[in-house]
Amino acid sequence: MFKINNEYLKLPGSYLFSTIGKKVAAYTEKHPQEKIIRLGIGDVTLPLAPAVIESMHKAVDEMGEAATFKGYAPDLGYEFLRNAIAKQDYRMRGADIEIDEIFISDGAKSDSGNIGDIFARDNKIAVCDPVYPVYVDTNAMAGRAGDYDAKTGRWTDIIYMPCTAETDFAPELPEQTPDMIYLCFPNNPTGATITKSELQKWVDYAREKGAVIIYDAAYEAYISEDDVPHTIYECEGAKECAIEIRSFSKNAGFTGTRLGFTVVPKALKSGDVMLNSLWARRHGTKFNGAPYIIQRAGEAIYSEEGKAQTKEQVAYYMNNAKVIREGLADAGYSVSGGVNAPYIWLKTPDNMTSWEFFDYLLEQAHVVGTPGAGFGPHGEGYFRLTAFGSYENTVEAIARIRKM
Ligand code: MLT
């Protein structure tokens, strides 16, 4: 008789954004006349940049000719893309990352879930609270989280690092020593960031404790302030303790196109074993590469036109962020984020729970957001809005919220 992975049975409910999707679908069925504005999941709305489309068209044509047709992609990804990344995302920022330390994938969500494959089950993980739920749920699936306590909303074996208004929504070094530390800056969900010297403290701490940092830099393109690091490898010693995960979803609108990459430096070792080799083994065995057409699309964002066009898209969303932040602050809400990130984190009014506020907002303003409690116990009493809607919808959503 086959057996299932019982760890799945410990997971509470469904994935956060599936739950929200179901709630909104039920509401829409009951109220088909209402125009719902979705500022919940961080999904982009602008079309792909012209440089990206042009590059994809060209690649599609190549796939139709015997001479230029491509089958399986190389395990790590095409060199043209890894070269562009190594040069523009790393070397130009003073971080010496080589192309065989870069692994192209179908996105940061998959990589942040899959990276656990190369780590032992009994590693102790530390996560921010609130946190992007993928880190927690995938570790729970792997049996690394212990048991879920519905009363506290916590897993017994996870170290939670509270990110509260008192700490500007940044985590503090944990009292209990972790083996793996998940950090995401600019942060999803709070939109908070830390400075380079603050990040250096995490790198120093990880090296001292022999821990690995899984650094999710999916929102790097939204950084507007000078002292915020764009990559963890700007910090001294980070190549010995950190894996960095990047996405093309938020900087170039690839949420539906799917492309990302993970950097595993060769200097990162457990004893004599390079994590780079383990990830290469895992990647080669379980993944057959992002499609050629999509990797060419990704390469296009490193061209001069591609850079200018995607920068414009980021500026468009950041203008939405400003509309949300300033509109809500003006209406008396306590807001943060939205300066180096496309997420605005607000305190729910009148001591409402975050799910109560979700229902209230849906019913009164027909606006969908994300309840903070969905990101962890310290997200309770908070709510996330994304800047990824259209400008018109963003303006309308804020006007509706202000009228409630
Ligand atoms: C979010 O809304 O938190 C993001 O869209 C999730 C993701 O990028 O997977």
Short mmCIF file of C-alpha atoms and ligand atoms in Angstrom, two decimals:
data_model
loop_
_atom_site.label_atom_id
_atom_site.label_comp_id
_atom_site.label_asym_id
_atom_site.label_seq_id
_atom_site.Cartn_x
_atom_site.Cartn_y
_atom_site.Cartn_z
CA MET A 1 0.00 0.00 0.00
CA PHE A 2 1.48 3.33 -0.93
CA LYS A 3 1.93 6.01 1.66
CA ILE A 4 1.62 9.74 1.19
CA ASN A 5 3.83 12.51 2.51
CA ASN A 6 1.95 13.11 5.75
CA GLU A 7 3.64 16.47 6.21
CA TYR A 8 1.14 17.85 3.67
CA LEU A 9 -1.69 16.98 6.03
CA LYS A 10 -0.27 19.36 8.61
CA LEU A 11 -0.60 22.36 6.29
CA PRO A 12 -3.43 24.65 7.38
CA GLY A 13 -6.01 25.44 4.66
CA SER A 14 -4.88 26.23 1.14
CA TYR A 15 -2.11 28.46 -0.14
CA LEU A 16 -2.83 32.06 0.90
CA PHE A 17 -3.49 33.42 -2.58
CA SER A 18 -5.70 30.45 -3.48
CA THR A 19 -7.83 31.17 -0.40
CA ILE A 20 -8.16 34.80 -1.41
CA GLY A 21 -8.98 33.82 -5.00
CA LYS A 22 -11.77 31.54 -3.78
CA LYS A 23 -13.21 34.22 -1.49
CA VAL A 24 -13.22 36.80 -4.27
CA ALA A 25 -14.77 34.33 -6.74
CA ALA A 26 -17.57 33.59 -4.25
CA TYR A 27 -18.19 37.31 -3.73
CA THR A 28 -18.23 38.01 -7.49
CA GLU A 29 -20.72 35.24 -8.08
CA LYS A 30 -23.05 36.79 -5.52
CA HIS A 31 -22.47 40.37 -6.72
CA PRO A 32 -21.78 40.15 -10.47
CA GLN A 33 -22.56 43.85 -10.97
CA GLU A 34 -19.72 45.12 -8.75
CA LYS A 35 -16.45 46.18 -10.34
CA ILE A 36 -13.79 44.54 -8.22
CA ILE A 37 -10.33 46.12 -8.08
CA ARG A 38 -7.62 43.59 -7.32
CA LEU A 39 -4.70 44.85 -5.29
CA GLY A 40 -4.16 41.52 -3.58
CA ILE A 41 -1.68 39.17 -5.21
CA GLY A 42 1.47 40.87 -6.50
CA ASP A 43 0.69 40.17 -10.14
CA VAL A 44 1.73 42.72 -12.74
CA THR A 45 -0.69 44.33 -15.18
CA LEU A 46 1.48 46.15 -17.75
CA PRO A 47 2.22 44.23 -20.97
CA LEU A 48 5.73 42.97 -21.66
CA ALA A 49 8.14 45.65 -22.87
CA PRO A 50 8.54 46.05 -26.67
CA ALA A 51 12.21 44.95 -26.52
CA VAL A 52 11.12 41.74 -24.80
CA ILE A 53 8.39 41.03 -27.34
CA GLU A 54 10.74 41.70 -30.24
CA SER A 55 13.29 39.31 -28.83
CA MET A 56 10.64 36.63 -28.26
CA HIS A 57 9.36 36.97 -31.84
CA LYS A 58 12.87 36.55 -33.14
CA ALA A 59 13.37 33.47 -30.98
CA VAL A 60 10.05 32.00 -32.12
CA ASP A 61 11.22 32.36 -35.74
CA GLU A 62 14.51 30.66 -34.86
CA MET A 63 12.56 27.72 -33.43
CA GLY A 64 10.83 27.34 -36.80
CA GLU A 65 14.07 26.85 -38.77
CA ALA A 66 16.11 23.67 -38.69
CA ALA A 67 19.36 25.63 -38.61
CA THR A 68 18.45 27.64 -35.53
CA PHE A 69 16.04 25.30 -33.75
CA LYS A 70 16.85 24.57 -30.09
CA GLY A 71 15.98 21.47 -28.10
CA TYR A 72 16.77 21.04 -24.41
CA ALA A 73 18.41 24.10 -22.90
CA PRO A 74 21.77 23.71 -21.11
CA ASP A 75 21.31 22.63 -17.48
CA LEU A 76 22.33 25.95 -15.96
CA GLY A 77 20.65 28.07 -18.64
CA TYR A 78 21.97 29.67 -21.83
CA GLU A 79 25.29 31.47 -21.53
CA PHE A 80 23.98 34.60 -23.27
CA LEU A 81 21.58 35.13 -20.38
CA ARG A 82 23.97 34.11 -17.60
CA ASN A 83 26.63 36.43 -19.03
CA ALA A 84 24.22 39.37 -19.05
CA ILE A 85 23.19 38.63 -15.45
CA ALA A 86 26.76 38.16 -14.18
CA LYS A 87 27.83 41.41 -15.77
CA GLN A 88 24.88 43.69 -15.15
CA ASP A 89 23.32 42.38 -11.95
CA TYR A 90 26.56 41.56 -10.20
CA ARG A 91 29.88 42.76 -11.62
CA MET A 92 28.51 46.25 -12.25
CA ARG A 93 27.60 46.34 -8.56
CA GLY A 94 31.03 45.21 -7.47
CA ALA A 95 29.95 41.62 -6.80
CA ASP A 96 32.20 39.08 -8.47
CA ILE A 97 29.74 36.35 -9.50
CA GLU A 98 30.79 33.91 -12.21
CA ILE A 99 28.43 32.50 -14.79
CA ASP A 100 28.67 28.96 -13.46
CA GLU A 101 27.32 30.26 -10.15
CA ILE A 102 24.07 31.33 -11.85
CA PHE A 103 21.25 28.84 -12.45
CA ILE A 104 18.39 29.93 -14.72
CA SER A 105 14.96 28.69 -13.67
CA ASP A 106 11.27 29.20 -14.23
CA GLY A 107 10.96 31.66 -11.37
CA ALA A 108 11.80 32.68 -7.84
CA LYS A 109 8.78 30.96 -6.30
CA SER A 110 9.90 27.55 -7.57
CA ASP A 111 13.51 28.16 -6.59
CA SER A 112 12.67 29.36 -3.10
CA GLY A 113 10.58 26.22 -2.61
CA ASN A 114 12.99 23.82 -4.31
CA ILE A 115 16.19 25.03 -2.67
CA GLY A 116 15.26 23.03 0.44
CA ASP A 117 16.00 19.83 -1.54
CA ILE A 118 19.74 20.23 -0.95
CA PHE A 119 19.46 20.71 2.81
CA ALA A 120 18.99 18.10 5.53
CA ARG A 121 15.57 17.67 7.05
CA ASP A 122 16.79 18.50 10.54
CA ASN A 123 18.06 21.99 9.72
CA LYS A 124 16.46 24.63 11.87
CA ILE A 125 15.00 27.41 9.79
CA ALA A 126 14.40 31.03 10.75
CA VAL A 127 11.89 33.20 8.95
CA CYS A 128 10.65 36.73 9.30
CA ASP A 129 7.18 37.12 10.71
CA PRO A 130 5.27 38.22 8.61
CA VAL A 131 6.79 36.27 5.72
CA TYR A 132 6.18 35.21 2.10
CA PRO A 133 4.31 31.94 2.82
CA VAL A 134 6.26 29.84 0.30
CA TYR A 135 9.32 29.60 2.58
CA VAL A 136 7.26 28.24 5.47
CA ASP A 137 4.90 25.99 3.51
CA THR A 138 7.65 24.32 1.49
CA ASN A 139 9.71 23.66 4.61
CA ALA A 140 6.59 22.22 6.24
CA MET A 141 6.14 19.93 3.20
CA ALA A 142 9.74 18.80 3.64
CA GLY A 143 9.11 17.96 7.31
CA ARG A 144 11.35 20.72 8.58
CA ALA A 145 8.71 22.82 10.32
CA GLY A 146 7.42 20.45 13.01
CA ASP A 147 3.71 20.75 13.78
CA TYR A 148 1.34 23.59 13.13
CA ASP A 149 -0.28 25.13 16.17
CA ALA A 150 -3.56 26.65 15.03
CA LYS A 151 -3.86 28.68 18.25
CA THR A 152 -0.62 30.58 17.74
CA GLY A 153 -0.48 30.30 13.95
CA ARG A 154 3.08 29.01 14.33
CA TRP A 155 5.01 25.89 13.47
CA THR A 156 6.73 24.25 16.43
CA ASP A 157 10.19 23.87 14.85
CA ILE A 158 10.48 27.22 13.06
CA ILE A 159 12.27 30.21 14.55
CA TYR A 160 10.13 33.28 13.93
CA MET A 161 11.78 36.69 13.74
CA PRO A 162 9.09 39.29 14.44
CA CYS A 163 9.09 42.31 12.14
CA THR A 164 7.06 44.97 13.86
CA ALA A 165 6.48 48.71 13.68
CA GLU A 166 8.99 49.05 16.55
CA THR A 167 11.77 47.57 14.39
CA ASP A 168 10.63 49.31 11.18
CA PHE A 169 9.46 45.88 10.06
CA ALA A 170 13.01 44.54 9.96
CA PRO A 171 13.99 41.33 11.79
CA GLU A 172 16.44 41.22 14.68
CA LEU A 173 19.08 38.52 15.09
CA PRO A 174 17.27 35.53 16.63
CA GLU A 175 18.02 34.31 20.15
CA GLN A 176 17.89 30.66 19.10
CA THR A 177 20.55 29.71 16.54
CA PRO A 178 19.19 28.77 13.11
CA ASP A 179 20.89 26.71 10.37
CA MET A 180 19.02 28.38 7.52
CA ILE A 181 17.84 31.97 7.51
CA TYR A 182 15.31 33.24 4.96
CA LEU A 183 15.56 36.95 4.23
CA CYS A 184 13.68 38.93 1.59
CA PHE A 185 14.62 42.54 0.87
CA PRO A 186 12.96 44.70 -0.31
CA ASN A 187 10.46 42.79 1.71
CA ASN A 188 7.34 41.00 0.71
CA PRO A 189 4.89 41.63 2.38
CA THR A 190 5.87 44.73 4.38
CA GLY A 191 7.81 46.65 1.71
CA ALA A 192 10.55 47.28 4.30
CA THR A 193 14.26 47.31 3.48
CA ILE A 194 17.49 47.26 5.41
CA THR A 195 20.70 49.13 4.69
CA LYS A 196 23.90 47.54 3.48
CA SER A 197 25.48 47.79 6.94
CA GLU A 198 22.45 46.10 8.50
CA LEU A 199 22.60 43.32 5.93
CA GLN A 200 26.32 42.97 6.64
CA LYS A 201 25.38 42.14 10.26
CA TRP A 202 23.31 39.20 9.00
CA VAL A 203 26.14 37.99 6.82
CA ASP A 204 28.59 38.22 9.74
CA TYR A 205 26.11 36.44 12.00
CA ALA A 206 25.52 33.63 9.47
CA ARG A 207 29.26 33.10 9.05
CA GLU A 208 29.82 33.06 12.79
CA LYS A 209 27.04 30.50 13.35
CA GLY A 210 27.70 28.41 10.26
CA ALA A 211 24.24 29.22 8.91
CA VAL A 212 23.18 29.74 5.31
CA ILE A 213 21.10 32.72 4.23
CA ILE A 214 18.50 32.20 1.52
CA TYR A 215 18.23 35.74 0.21
CA ASP A 216 15.19 36.54 -1.91
CA ALA A 217 15.90 39.69 -3.92
CA ALA A 218 12.87 39.48 -6.22
CA TYR A 219 12.02 43.16 -5.65
CA GLU A 220 15.51 44.55 -6.18
CA ALA A 221 14.44 46.70 -9.15
CA TYR A 222 12.20 48.76 -6.85
CA ILE A 223 15.04 50.07 -4.70
CA SER A 224 15.12 53.85 -4.81
CA GLU A 225 17.35 54.68 -1.85
CA ASP A 226 21.13 54.70 -2.11
CA ASP A 227 22.12 52.78 1.00
CA VAL A 228 19.89 49.78 0.24
CA PRO A 229 21.88 46.85 -1.20
CA HIS A 230 20.75 45.42 -4.55
CA THR A 231 22.35 42.06 -3.90
CA ILE A 232 23.57 40.34 -0.76
CA TYR A 233 26.93 39.87 -2.51
CA GLU A 234 27.62 43.56 -1.98
CA CYS A 235 28.36 42.43 1.59
CA GLU A 236 31.79 41.16 2.58
CA GLY A 237 31.86 37.38 2.97
CA ALA A 238 28.36 36.78 1.57
CA LYS A 239 29.65 34.33 -1.04
CA GLU A 240 30.58 32.01 1.81
CA CYS A 241 27.15 31.98 3.41
CA ALA A 242 24.41 33.11 1.03
CA ILE A 243 22.28 31.90 -1.84
CA GLU A 244 20.43 34.62 -3.74
CA ILE A 245 17.16 34.15 -5.58
CA ARG A 246 16.00 36.54 -8.29
CA SER A 247 12.95 36.90 -10.45
CA PHE A 248 12.03 38.47 -13.80
CA SER A 249 8.41 38.73 -12.68
CA LYS A 250 8.44 42.04 -10.91
CA ASN A 251 11.21 43.93 -12.72
CA ALA A 252 10.03 42.95 -16.22
CA GLY A 253 6.49 41.64 -15.89
CA PHE A 254 7.28 37.93 -16.40
CA THR A 255 4.68 36.61 -13.91
CA GLY A 256 2.97 34.70 -16.71
CA THR A 257 6.09 34.20 -18.81
CA ARG A 258 8.12 32.56 -16.00
CA LEU A 259 11.81 33.20 -15.59
CA GLY A 260 14.15 33.56 -12.63
CA PHE A 261 17.55 32.52 -11.40
CA THR A 262 19.41 31.46 -8.32
CA VAL A 263 23.01 32.24 -7.46
CA VAL A 264 24.89 29.56 -5.54
CA PRO A 265 28.50 30.70 -5.10
CA LYS A 266 31.22 28.07 -5.28
CA ALA A 267 32.68 29.43 -2.04
CA LEU A 268 29.56 28.31 -0.17
CA LYS A 269 30.42 24.96 1.39
CA SER A 270 29.35 22.47 4.01
CA GLY A 271 32.66 20.91 5.01
CA ASP A 272 34.24 20.07 1.64
CA VAL A 273 30.96 19.94 -0.24
CA MET A 274 30.12 22.84 -2.54
CA LEU A 275 26.42 23.70 -2.47
CA ASN A 276 26.91 24.79 -6.07
CA SER A 277 27.54 21.15 -7.06
CA LEU A 278 24.51 19.93 -5.13
CA TRP A 279 22.24 22.50 -6.73
CA ALA A 280 23.70 21.73 -10.16
CA ARG A 281 22.94 18.04 -9.54
CA ARG A 282 19.42 18.85 -8.40
CA HIS A 283 18.80 21.27 -11.24
CA GLY A 284 20.13 18.85 -13.87
CA THR A 285 18.05 16.00 -12.52
CA LYS A 286 14.71 17.62 -11.77
CA PHE A 287 14.54 20.53 -14.22
CA ASN A 288 14.84 20.71 -17.98
CA GLY A 289 15.50 24.40 -18.28
CA ALA A 290 13.50 27.52 -18.98
CA PRO A 291 12.46 27.64 -22.65
CA TYR A 292 14.89 29.18 -25.16
CA ILE A 293 12.28 31.75 -26.24
CA ILE A 294 11.81 32.90 -22.66
CA GLN A 295 15.54 33.06 -21.96
CA ARG A 296 15.93 35.26 -25.06
CA ALA A 297 13.07 37.38 -23.71
CA GLY A 298 14.97 37.68 -20.43
CA GLU A 299 18.18 38.63 -22.20
CA ALA A 300 16.33 41.55 -23.82
CA ILE A 301 15.82 43.32 -20.52
CA TYR A 302 19.61 43.79 -20.30
CA SER A 303 19.74 45.66 -23.64
CA GLU A 304 19.74 49.47 -23.58
CA GLU A 305 16.11 49.64 -24.82
CA GLY A 306 15.05 46.82 -22.52
CA LYS A 307 16.60 48.53 -19.52
CA ALA A 308 14.91 51.85 -20.34
CA GLN A 309 11.53 50.24 -20.97
CA THR A 310 11.49 48.08 -17.84
CA LYS A 311 12.71 51.02 -15.76
CA GLU A 312 9.66 52.92 -17.00
CA GLN A 313 7.39 50.06 -15.93
CA VAL A 314 8.91 50.02 -12.47
CA ALA A 315 8.44 53.80 -12.25
CA TYR A 316 4.79 53.38 -13.26
CA TYR A 317 4.17 50.92 -10.43
CA MET A 318 6.11 53.07 -7.98
CA ASN A 319 3.88 55.99 -8.88
CA ASN A 320 0.93 53.76 -7.95
CA ALA A 321 2.71 52.98 -4.69
CA LYS A 322 2.94 56.70 -3.99
CA VAL A 323 -0.79 57.16 -4.75
CA ILE A 324 -1.64 54.39 -2.28
CA ARG A 325 0.80 55.45 0.41
CA GLU A 326 -0.03 59.14 0.32
CA GLY A 327 -3.77 58.63 -0.22
CA LEU A 328 -4.08 56.31 2.75
CA ALA A 329 -1.80 58.35 5.01
CA ASP A 330 -3.88 61.41 4.18
CA ALA A 331 -7.00 59.48 5.13
CA GLY A 332 -5.48 58.73 8.55
CA TYR A 333 -4.18 55.21 7.95
CA SER A 334 -0.84 54.21 9.36
CA VAL A 335 1.19 53.07 6.32
CA SER A 336 4.70 51.92 5.51
CA GLY A 337 6.53 50.39 2.56
CA GLY A 338 6.00 51.59 -1.00
CA VAL A 339 9.33 53.48 -1.20
CA ASN A 340 11.73 50.69 -2.19
CA ALA A 341 9.06 48.10 -2.88
CA PRO A 342 5.74 47.74 -4.69
CA TYR A 343 3.92 46.77 -1.48
CA ILE A 344 2.19 49.04 0.99
CA TRP A 345 1.69 47.72 4.50
CA LEU A 346 -1.07 49.36 6.48
CA LYS A 347 -2.44 49.02 9.97
CA THR A 348 -6.06 47.91 9.94
CA PRO A 349 -8.37 50.55 11.39
CA ASP A 350 -10.44 50.22 14.58
CA ASN A 351 -8.60 47.11 15.77
CA MET A 352 -10.14 45.00 13.02
CA THR A 353 -8.44 41.69 12.38
CA SER A 354 -6.81 41.54 9.00
CA TRP A 355 -9.42 39.10 7.63
CA GLU A 356 -12.24 41.30 8.99
CA PHE A 357 -10.67 44.21 7.13
CA PHE A 358 -10.36 42.04 4.00
CA ASP A 359 -14.14 41.38 4.08
CA TYR A 360 -14.94 44.99 4.95
CA LEU A 361 -12.84 46.31 2.07
CA LEU A 362 -14.30 43.80 -0.37
CA GLU A 363 -17.87 44.58 0.65
CA GLN A 364 -17.61 48.35 1.08
CA ALA A 365 -15.05 49.33 -1.57
CA HIS A 366 -14.95 46.20 -3.77
CA VAL A 367 -11.19 46.28 -3.40
CA VAL A 368 -9.16 43.12 -2.83
CA GLY A 369 -6.04 43.23 -0.69
CA THR A 370 -4.09 40.66 1.29
CA PRO A 371 -4.70 40.15 5.02
CA GLY A 372 -1.50 40.43 7.02
CA ALA A 373 -2.38 37.37 9.12
CA GLY A 374 -1.92 35.27 5.97
CA PHE A 375 1.79 36.07 6.19
CA GLY A 376 2.22 35.03 9.82
CA PRO A 377 1.05 35.88 13.35
CA HIS A 378 2.80 39.28 13.43
CA GLY A 379 0.94 40.21 10.26
CA GLU A 380 -2.29 40.24 12.26
CA GLY A 381 -3.73 43.74 12.42
CA TYR A 382 -2.04 44.63 9.12
CA PHE A 383 -2.99 44.54 5.47
CA ARG A 384 -1.02 44.55 2.23
CA LEU A 385 -1.93 46.43 -0.95
CA THR A 386 0.06 46.04 -4.14
CA ALA A 387 1.09 48.78 -6.55
CA PHE A 388 0.86 46.39 -9.52
CA GLY A 389 -2.64 47.47 -10.61
CA SER A 390 -3.31 49.96 -13.38
CA TYR A 391 -2.94 53.63 -12.44
CA GLU A 392 -6.67 54.24 -13.03
CA ASN A 393 -7.73 51.34 -10.84
CA THR A 394 -5.26 52.34 -8.14
CA VAL A 395 -6.63 55.89 -8.04
CA GLU A 396 -10.19 54.58 -7.97
CA ALA A 397 -9.43 52.04 -5.26
CA ILE A 398 -7.96 54.69 -3.00
CA ALA A 399 -10.89 57.03 -3.64
CA ARG A 400 -13.28 54.21 -2.69
CA ILE A 401 -11.30 53.33 0.44
CA ARG A 402 -11.30 56.97 1.50
CA LYS A 403 -15.09 57.06 1.20
CA MET A 404 -15.68 54.02 3.42
C1 MLT B 1 2.74 37.98 -3.77
O1 MLT B 1 1.66 38.50 -3.98
O2 MLT B 1 3.20 37.87 -2.61
C2 MLT B 1 3.53 37.50 -4.91
O3 MLT B 1 2.86 37.67 -6.10
C3 MLT B 1 3.82 36.12 -4.75
C4 MLT B 1 4.79 35.62 -5.76
O4 MLT B 1 5.54 36.37 -6.37
O5 MLT B 1 4.80 34.40 -5.90
#
